[in-house]
């Protein structure tokens, strides 16, 4: 680890972690005393540097400022995670079970800055390495959330999609298109409300030209059935970093950055939570729990009193109680911040008991200022719309109508909950939840039904 003293504060980070300097991104390991970096909203000098031995866990939830999100659809290791590494240099499958099984289980995070070199023609001008061109212009800073693609992990994927502005759909050239999983994921992205996608036709290095073109035509016919008919299709080899520059150009040109609401009361979706204390830490040295996610609107500041809803259940039959705490630190854009707003992922240090936040214990909650939060709901009214066919199955199965007494899974924001349908009138379903959610009228909901021992996406709706 590298310990840097910057602007009177100590930052301990990995050697590869990058800081923004006058000539572009600089690794922490390459910084020297006297160098200036952008931190805490201004240019500050590096006042000290020390290399530390460290063998504990690493939590990486720092991303460049004003980033917009991209979701890699096919979470299979040889598809999406390899592409994420090709773009960002970060391998997002970090958990031992993920490495053993070869799939993404938890949401993985990585970030990248996209530059354009004015001295080179397009698309070669696009790169994530500014050192290759001293006059490179910063075009876009992005955060990539690598979501699981395995069919049994659909809830995690939908939670990740809830904070997305755009998506990268990764389709292997050596497989027929669309696979059931691909169809299910693209439907999910559409339901959640993602407007723009870019398609990466991966593994073109393992097929001949004829098969690559056939696969391209399969992809184009598949997209023609969706709102993404005009999405660019970029042939790449993530394994060999081939055509990544073309993909970067497509990301910059085709994925729009939405307008950010800075004036409304803050609201954040929590998609990860951590206990960052090492085992054996003395009680007096313990630090509070950390939550990570995306701010949808408004701003948060160090010292703010915050509330997390629906909070915690304190026993069977007892109502859920919101959690109140104080923000002790904000990490975004590779630096400590005094204030953060929408765009990019943010890590929030709190005074919470770390037992609340360990092992993603607060996933699916929302965070904001007390008195300005969505209601806690144990009963939902959903104006629903069912799909014609069940997506994610090899067979062509029609979606049957919802039934009173049926158990369904609902994805509301970053929360996944199970509920029983208690009443249906016209296109409105009333659902009694097992675990409450904090949500607002008009919010999108994804609806899944258990079919052939798997939860399958069958429709969507809006909270009434």
Short mmCIF file of C-alpha atoms in Angstrom, two decimals, residues 102-380:
data_model
loop_
_atom_site.label_atom_id
_atom_site.label_comp_id
_atom_site.label_asym_id
_atom_site.label_seq_id
_atom_site.Cartn_x
_atom_site.Cartn_y
_atom_site.Cartn_z
CA UNK A 102 -15.96 -18.45 -13.03
CA UNK A 103 -18.95 -16.13 -12.76
CA UNK A 104 -19.72 -12.74 -11.25
CA UNK A 105 -21.80 -13.09 -8.07
CA UNK A 106 -21.57 -9.68 -6.43
CA UNK A 107 -21.63 -6.37 -8.23
CA UNK A 108 -18.09 -5.47 -9.26
CA UNK A 109 -16.85 -1.94 -9.78
CA UNK A 110 -14.17 -0.37 -11.94
CA UNK A 111 -13.59 3.06 -13.40
CA UNK A 112 -11.95 4.53 -16.48
CA UNK A 113 -11.25 7.89 -18.06
CA UNK A 114 -11.63 8.05 -21.84
CA UNK A 115 -9.29 10.38 -23.74
CA UNK A 116 -8.98 11.47 -27.36
CA UNK A 117 -5.56 12.22 -28.85
CA UNK A 118 -5.81 15.08 -31.40
CA UNK A 119 -2.68 13.85 -33.18
CA UNK A 120 -4.26 10.54 -34.23
CA UNK A 121 -7.20 9.75 -36.53
CA UNK A 122 -10.38 8.18 -35.18
CA UNK A 123 -10.85 5.60 -33.77
CA UNK A 124 -7.17 5.13 -32.85
CA UNK A 125 -7.36 8.49 -31.08
CA UNK A 126 -9.47 7.03 -28.25
CA UNK A 127 -7.62 5.57 -25.29
CA UNK A 128 -7.70 5.16 -21.53
CA UNK A 129 -3.95 5.82 -21.27
CA UNK A 130 -3.18 9.56 -21.55
CA UNK A 131 0.57 8.95 -21.30
CA UNK A 132 0.48 7.77 -24.93
CA UNK A 133 -0.39 11.30 -26.05
CA UNK A 134 0.73 14.33 -23.98
CA UNK A 135 -2.02 16.51 -25.47
CA UNK A 136 -4.84 14.02 -24.93
CA UNK A 137 -8.25 15.55 -24.24
CA UNK A 138 -10.41 14.06 -21.49
CA UNK A 139 -13.73 13.12 -23.14
CA UNK A 140 -15.61 11.11 -20.54
CA UNK A 141 -15.11 9.62 -17.09
CA UNK A 142 -17.11 6.46 -16.52
CA UNK A 143 -17.85 3.94 -13.82
CA UNK A 144 -18.49 0.38 -14.90
CA UNK A 145 -20.61 -1.92 -12.78
CA UNK A 146 -19.93 -5.53 -13.72
CA UNK A 147 -23.22 -7.28 -12.93
CA UNK A 148 -23.76 -11.04 -12.80
CA UNK A 149 -25.09 -12.74 -15.88
CA UNK A 150 -25.85 -16.15 -14.42
CA UNK A 151 -29.57 -16.91 -14.47
CA UNK A 152 -29.74 -17.61 -10.73
CA UNK A 153 -28.33 -14.15 -9.95
CA UNK A 154 -30.86 -12.05 -11.82
CA UNK A 155 -31.84 -10.08 -8.71
CA UNK A 156 -28.30 -8.80 -8.29
CA UNK A 157 -28.17 -7.80 -11.94
CA UNK A 158 -31.44 -5.86 -11.64
CA UNK A 159 -30.10 -4.10 -8.53
CA UNK A 160 -27.08 -2.99 -10.52
CA UNK A 161 -29.21 -1.85 -13.45
CA UNK A 162 -31.17 0.45 -11.14
CA UNK A 163 -28.24 2.88 -10.99
CA UNK A 164 -27.28 2.73 -14.67
CA UNK A 165 -27.30 5.46 -17.30
CA UNK A 166 -26.20 3.15 -20.12
CA UNK A 167 -25.28 -0.44 -20.85
CA UNK A 168 -22.69 -2.49 -22.71
CA UNK A 169 -24.29 -5.68 -24.00
CA UNK A 170 -21.56 -8.27 -24.54
CA UNK A 171 -22.36 -11.04 -27.03
CA UNK A 172 -19.90 -13.80 -27.92
CA UNK A 173 -19.30 -14.25 -31.66
CA UNK A 174 -18.80 -18.01 -31.25
CA UNK A 175 -22.31 -18.55 -29.84
CA UNK A 176 -25.76 -18.18 -31.42
CA UNK A 177 -27.60 -14.93 -30.73
CA UNK A 178 -29.72 -14.35 -28.83
CA UNK A 179 -29.11 -16.75 -25.99
CA UNK A 180 -32.04 -16.87 -23.54
CA UNK A 181 -29.92 -15.11 -20.96
CA UNK A 182 -29.08 -12.31 -23.40
CA UNK A 183 -32.75 -11.77 -24.21
CA UNK A 184 -33.64 -11.70 -20.51
CA UNK A 185 -30.96 -9.17 -19.68
CA UNK A 186 -31.79 -6.81 -22.50
CA UNK A 187 -35.45 -6.93 -21.46
CA UNK A 188 -34.40 -6.16 -17.88
CA UNK A 189 -32.33 -3.18 -18.98
CA UNK A 190 -35.30 -1.88 -20.96
CA UNK A 191 -37.68 -2.35 -18.02
CA UNK A 192 -35.39 -0.55 -15.58
CA UNK A 193 -35.30 2.42 -17.96
CA UNK A 194 -31.80 2.38 -19.47
CA UNK A 195 -32.00 4.47 -22.66
CA UNK A 196 -28.71 3.84 -24.45
CA UNK A 197 -26.66 0.72 -25.09
CA UNK A 198 -23.55 -0.24 -27.03
CA UNK A 199 -23.12 -3.84 -28.18
CA UNK A 200 -19.68 -5.44 -27.92
CA UNK A 201 -19.41 -8.45 -30.26
CA UNK A 202 -16.70 -10.27 -28.33
CA UNK A 203 -14.44 -13.21 -29.25
CA UNK A 204 -14.15 -12.35 -32.94
CA UNK A 205 -10.60 -13.70 -32.66
CA UNK A 206 -11.85 -17.29 -32.26
CA UNK A 207 -14.13 -17.41 -35.34
CA UNK A 208 -13.54 -16.91 -39.06
CA UNK A 209 -14.78 -13.87 -41.00
CA UNK A 210 -17.86 -15.69 -42.28
CA UNK A 211 -19.05 -16.70 -38.80
CA UNK A 212 -18.31 -13.23 -37.40
CA UNK A 213 -20.51 -11.65 -40.08
CA UNK A 214 -23.29 -14.21 -39.53
CA UNK A 215 -23.20 -13.45 -35.81
CA UNK A 216 -23.33 -9.72 -36.56
CA UNK A 217 -26.49 -10.26 -38.62
CA UNK A 218 -28.01 -12.34 -35.80
CA UNK A 219 -27.33 -9.50 -33.36
CA UNK A 220 -28.81 -6.91 -35.71
CA UNK A 221 -32.00 -8.96 -36.20
CA UNK A 222 -32.28 -9.44 -32.44
CA UNK A 223 -31.90 -5.72 -31.73
CA UNK A 224 -34.52 -4.89 -34.38
CA UNK A 225 -37.13 -6.42 -32.05
CA UNK A 226 -36.17 -4.00 -29.26
CA UNK A 227 -35.99 -0.22 -28.68
CA UNK A 228 -32.23 -0.51 -29.29
CA UNK A 229 -32.41 -1.25 -33.04
CA UNK A 230 -29.90 1.49 -33.87
CA UNK A 231 -27.35 0.59 -31.19
CA UNK A 232 -23.79 0.35 -32.55
CA UNK A 233 -22.28 -3.15 -32.74
CA UNK A 234 -18.51 -3.17 -32.20
CA UNK A 235 -16.49 -6.34 -32.96
CA UNK A 236 -13.80 -6.79 -30.31
CA UNK A 237 -11.48 -9.24 -28.62
CA UNK A 238 -11.40 -8.36 -24.93
CA UNK A 239 -8.78 -11.04 -24.35
CA UNK A 240 -6.37 -9.36 -26.79
CA UNK A 241 -7.53 -5.72 -26.30
CA UNK A 242 -8.48 -5.59 -29.99
CA UNK A 243 -10.79 -2.78 -31.15
CA UNK A 244 -11.18 -1.40 -27.63
CA UNK A 245 -10.50 2.07 -29.07
CA UNK A 246 -13.54 1.71 -31.35
CA UNK A 247 -15.63 0.65 -28.36
CA UNK A 248 -14.48 3.68 -26.35
CA UNK A 249 -15.45 5.99 -29.22
CA UNK A 250 -18.90 4.39 -29.36
CA UNK A 251 -19.36 4.85 -25.60
CA UNK A 252 -18.52 8.55 -25.84
CA UNK A 253 -20.74 9.17 -28.87
CA UNK A 254 -23.77 6.97 -28.16
CA UNK A 255 -24.32 6.89 -24.39
CA UNK A 256 -25.82 10.16 -23.28
CA UNK A 257 -25.10 11.79 -19.93
CA UNK A 258 -28.44 12.65 -18.28
CA UNK A 259 -29.19 15.94 -16.61
CA UNK A 260 -28.43 15.81 -12.88
CA UNK A 261 -30.83 17.13 -10.24
CA UNK A 262 -28.71 18.98 -7.69
CA UNK A 263 -31.46 21.01 -6.03
CA UNK A 264 -33.77 18.31 -4.64
CA UNK A 265 -33.29 16.62 -1.26
CA UNK A 266 -30.60 13.94 -1.62
CA UNK A 267 -31.50 10.33 -2.31
CA UNK A 268 -29.01 7.50 -2.72
CA UNK A 269 -29.44 3.82 -3.59
CA UNK A 270 -27.19 1.56 -1.52
CA UNK A 271 -25.78 -1.28 -3.63
CA UNK A 272 -22.91 -2.43 -1.38
CA UNK A 273 -22.00 -2.13 2.30
CA UNK A 274 -18.85 -3.09 4.18
CA UNK A 275 -17.09 -3.50 7.48
CA UNK A 276 -13.61 -2.23 6.63
CA UNK A 277 -12.06 -3.17 9.99
CA UNK A 278 -9.47 -5.94 9.96
CA UNK A 279 -10.10 -8.98 12.17
CA UNK A 280 -8.53 -8.42 15.57
CA UNK A 281 -8.77 -4.62 15.46
CA UNK A 282 -8.82 -3.16 18.97
CA UNK A 283 -12.19 -1.62 19.95
CA UNK A 284 -10.74 1.88 20.25
CA UNK A 285 -9.39 1.63 16.69
CA UNK A 286 -12.64 0.49 15.07
CA UNK A 287 -14.15 2.73 12.39
CA UNK A 288 -17.81 2.95 11.45
CA UNK A 289 -19.50 1.03 8.67
CA UNK A 290 -19.21 2.04 5.02
CA UNK A 291 -22.01 2.10 2.45
CA UNK A 292 -21.56 2.48 -1.28
CA UNK A 293 -23.88 3.36 -4.10
CA UNK A 294 -25.14 6.07 -6.37
CA UNK A 295 -26.69 9.42 -5.53
CA UNK A 296 -29.76 9.87 -7.72
CA UNK A 297 -30.40 13.48 -6.84
CA UNK A 298 -29.27 16.23 -4.48
CA UNK A 299 -25.98 16.53 -2.61
CA UNK A 300 -24.46 14.99 0.51
CA UNK A 301 -21.83 16.60 2.72
CA UNK A 302 -19.44 15.45 5.42
CA UNK A 303 -21.14 16.04 8.77
CA UNK A 304 -24.68 15.58 7.40
CA UNK A 305 -27.11 13.66 9.55
CA UNK A 306 -28.53 10.91 7.36
CA UNK A 307 -31.24 8.31 7.56
CA UNK A 308 -31.21 4.84 6.01
CA UNK A 309 -34.57 3.28 5.15
CA UNK A 310 -36.31 0.91 5.65
CA UNK A 311 -33.59 0.33 8.25
CA UNK A 312 -33.55 -2.75 10.46
CA UNK A 313 -36.04 -5.22 11.88
CA UNK A 314 -35.67 -5.57 15.65
CA UNK A 315 -37.59 -8.81 16.05
CA UNK A 316 -40.43 -10.87 14.56
CA UNK A 317 -43.63 -8.87 14.29
CA UNK A 318 -41.93 -5.61 15.23
CA UNK A 319 -41.93 -2.67 12.80
CA UNK A 320 -38.81 -1.83 10.83
CA UNK A 321 -36.99 1.20 12.18
CA UNK A 322 -34.92 3.64 10.09
CA UNK A 323 -31.25 4.02 11.03
CA UNK A 324 -29.83 7.46 11.72
CA UNK A 325 -26.16 8.30 11.65
CA UNK A 326 -23.67 10.96 10.55
CA UNK A 327 -21.44 11.08 7.47
CA UNK A 328 -17.80 11.01 8.56
CA UNK A 329 -16.19 10.77 5.11
CA UNK A 330 -17.02 10.80 1.41
CA UNK A 331 -14.88 9.09 -1.20
CA UNK A 332 -15.47 9.76 -4.89
CA UNK A 333 -13.30 10.55 -7.86
CA UNK A 334 -10.25 8.91 -6.31
CA UNK A 335 -10.16 11.35 -3.40
CA UNK A 336 -11.76 12.36 -0.14
CA UNK A 337 -14.57 14.85 -0.72
CA UNK A 338 -16.40 17.34 1.45
CA UNK A 339 -19.45 17.22 -0.85
CA UNK A 340 -20.72 14.85 -3.54
CA UNK A 341 -23.64 14.86 -5.95
CA UNK A 342 -25.14 12.61 -8.63
CA UNK A 343 -22.90 10.85 -11.15
CA UNK A 344 -20.46 8.11 -10.28
CA UNK A 345 -20.23 5.80 -7.33
CA UNK A 346 -19.58 7.10 -3.85
CA UNK A 347 -18.34 5.46 -0.67
CA UNK A 348 -19.76 6.95 2.53
CA UNK A 349 -18.06 6.50 5.88
CA UNK A 350 -20.46 6.63 8.82
CA UNK A 351 -20.64 6.23 12.59
CA UNK A 352 -22.73 3.07 12.20
CA UNK A 353 -21.91 -0.09 14.07
CA UNK A 354 -19.94 -1.99 11.39
CA UNK A 355 -21.93 -5.14 12.17
CA UNK A 356 -24.85 -3.46 10.37
CA UNK A 357 -22.89 -2.91 7.17
CA UNK A 358 -20.73 -6.04 6.98
CA UNK A 359 -21.27 -8.56 4.17
CA UNK A 360 -23.57 -6.20 2.22
CA UNK A 361 -26.04 -6.09 5.10
CA UNK A 362 -27.61 -2.81 3.93
CA UNK A 363 -28.01 -3.56 0.21
CA UNK A 364 -31.32 -2.31 -1.18
CA UNK A 365 -31.77 0.49 1.32
CA UNK A 366 -32.05 4.15 0.42
CA UNK A 367 -30.17 6.97 2.11
CA UNK A 368 -31.03 10.63 2.53
CA UNK A 369 -31.80 13.41 4.98
CA UNK A 370 -34.27 12.73 7.83
CA UNK A 371 -37.74 14.04 7.05
CA UNK A 372 -37.12 14.03 3.30
CA UNK A 373 -37.14 10.28 2.63
CA UNK A 374 -39.56 7.98 0.77
CA UNK A 375 -42.11 6.14 2.90
CA UNK A 376 -41.45 2.64 4.26
CA UNK A 377 -43.90 0.33 2.51
CA UNK A 378 -45.01 -3.19 3.42
CA UNK A 379 -47.90 -3.07 0.95
CA UNK A 380 -47.44 -1.96 -2.66
#
